[in-house]
């Protein structure tokens, strides 16, 4: 059957004409932006206080900065005793929990627990501490102070839908691919949960997404001075966010040197690549030079490794390590909620992982003319994976313990991943009907995963992990466990559901009935 879809331009994405610089995002992008904010806020309320990865340590550092702006050397900070005692009130009704400042006065000493967060740069903690102080949250109940710090993540999440839409739109020249990418933000429920808790990953995700967006613009030929300057500033700020984002340095350098419309002469090309990097050094990348000078390493450890060693005659097994890596990394990427308490079903995790990896890798390798762009965009993800495996294997080989195999370490690359997935799919799905079906399937999967993740977590924490008790779990959460009044909790969760469904319906309509994209025919209708 002859397809009604006109041929897709076979050139490398970096060689195609740029979409209009003044193009406005469609209304559905802003509806999905509001949906993401309220979904993250729902996670903030749903996840029991401090029952998120390392949240006690993150809160400890936020409160220390809020009180005295101190940032001890890695391994020197200790969690205050009153912070370690907060978990003793988990079973108390919210209204009976203690005031944070009262606990601080009653237990003024430090505990023996190391606060390893001072191994990271401090900017997230400075921002969160500023929020705590502006609202005088230390005079609130401690669970409400934690909720305020968590809601900062929902605010930081607000640009992510637009960034995913714009980055994918720029790379593929397709409005509809950009719409599907905007919906794709919701397909990883663990991502939304992480944006709804107290964690420096929230700020790292925002800054990494901005760097990815600007790098794609430069790679595709937008070399305005403002864009180059913006990339230098954004990449510089990542230096004050988290060490994970150092991997973006590879993308920044490659995009500046090999992106479209670069100067032909190498001296000019190198200068155009150098001055944004100098800007980044001023705006935050100096932190890593500081670490090398003071500690002799880029990323010092904020905690001590276990002194456990292998028994005589035993040693590390590469097969055991691969099995653990697959199980833990994939599960903690898609969603292992709480403090690694409530996982998604393993069969769902395995299916989603294999499907995405096969589609993306096959698609990126399918066409030689897009291979260079794909390799450049994939470079920070590959570098991050290699560094994670190197550190994790080293800890395992030395101490017998598996450490650092967290899928959430890839969340700062999610906008980059969505753009890469769109490029890959455009290489292998050529027929109009197949593209429409895949777009609709992605929208449906995103809605399902967003709601299913919330349900899995809620049933685990408030319904004894028994699905038959879902109504009791809902009642327990809303009326007996939420840190907010029941009416406010219902409004926030209800808006999250309504906005996400509305955004999905608008996306379906855009895929099915909107005018054909004249610049490129990805997901064309």
Coordinates of C-alpha atoms in Angstrom, one line a residue, residues 41 56 77 84-85 165-166 198 235 265 302 316 364 382 473 485:
X41 CA 3.5 17.4 44.6
X56 CA 17.6 12.2 56.3
X77 CA 29.7 16.4 58.9
X84 CA 18.0 11.1 63.6
X85 CA 15.1 11.0 66.1
X165 CA 9.4 19.3 23.9
X166 CA 11.8 21.9 22.6
X198 CA 14.3 16.3 49.4
X235 CA 27.2 24.0 32.4
X265 CA 38.9 27.5 10.3
X302 CA 31.7 11.6 52.2
X316 CA 34.2 -11.0 43.1
X364 CA 20.4 4.9 16.3
X382 CA 27.7 6.3 28.1
X473 CA -5.1 2.7 51.8
X485 CA -5.5 18.8 55.5

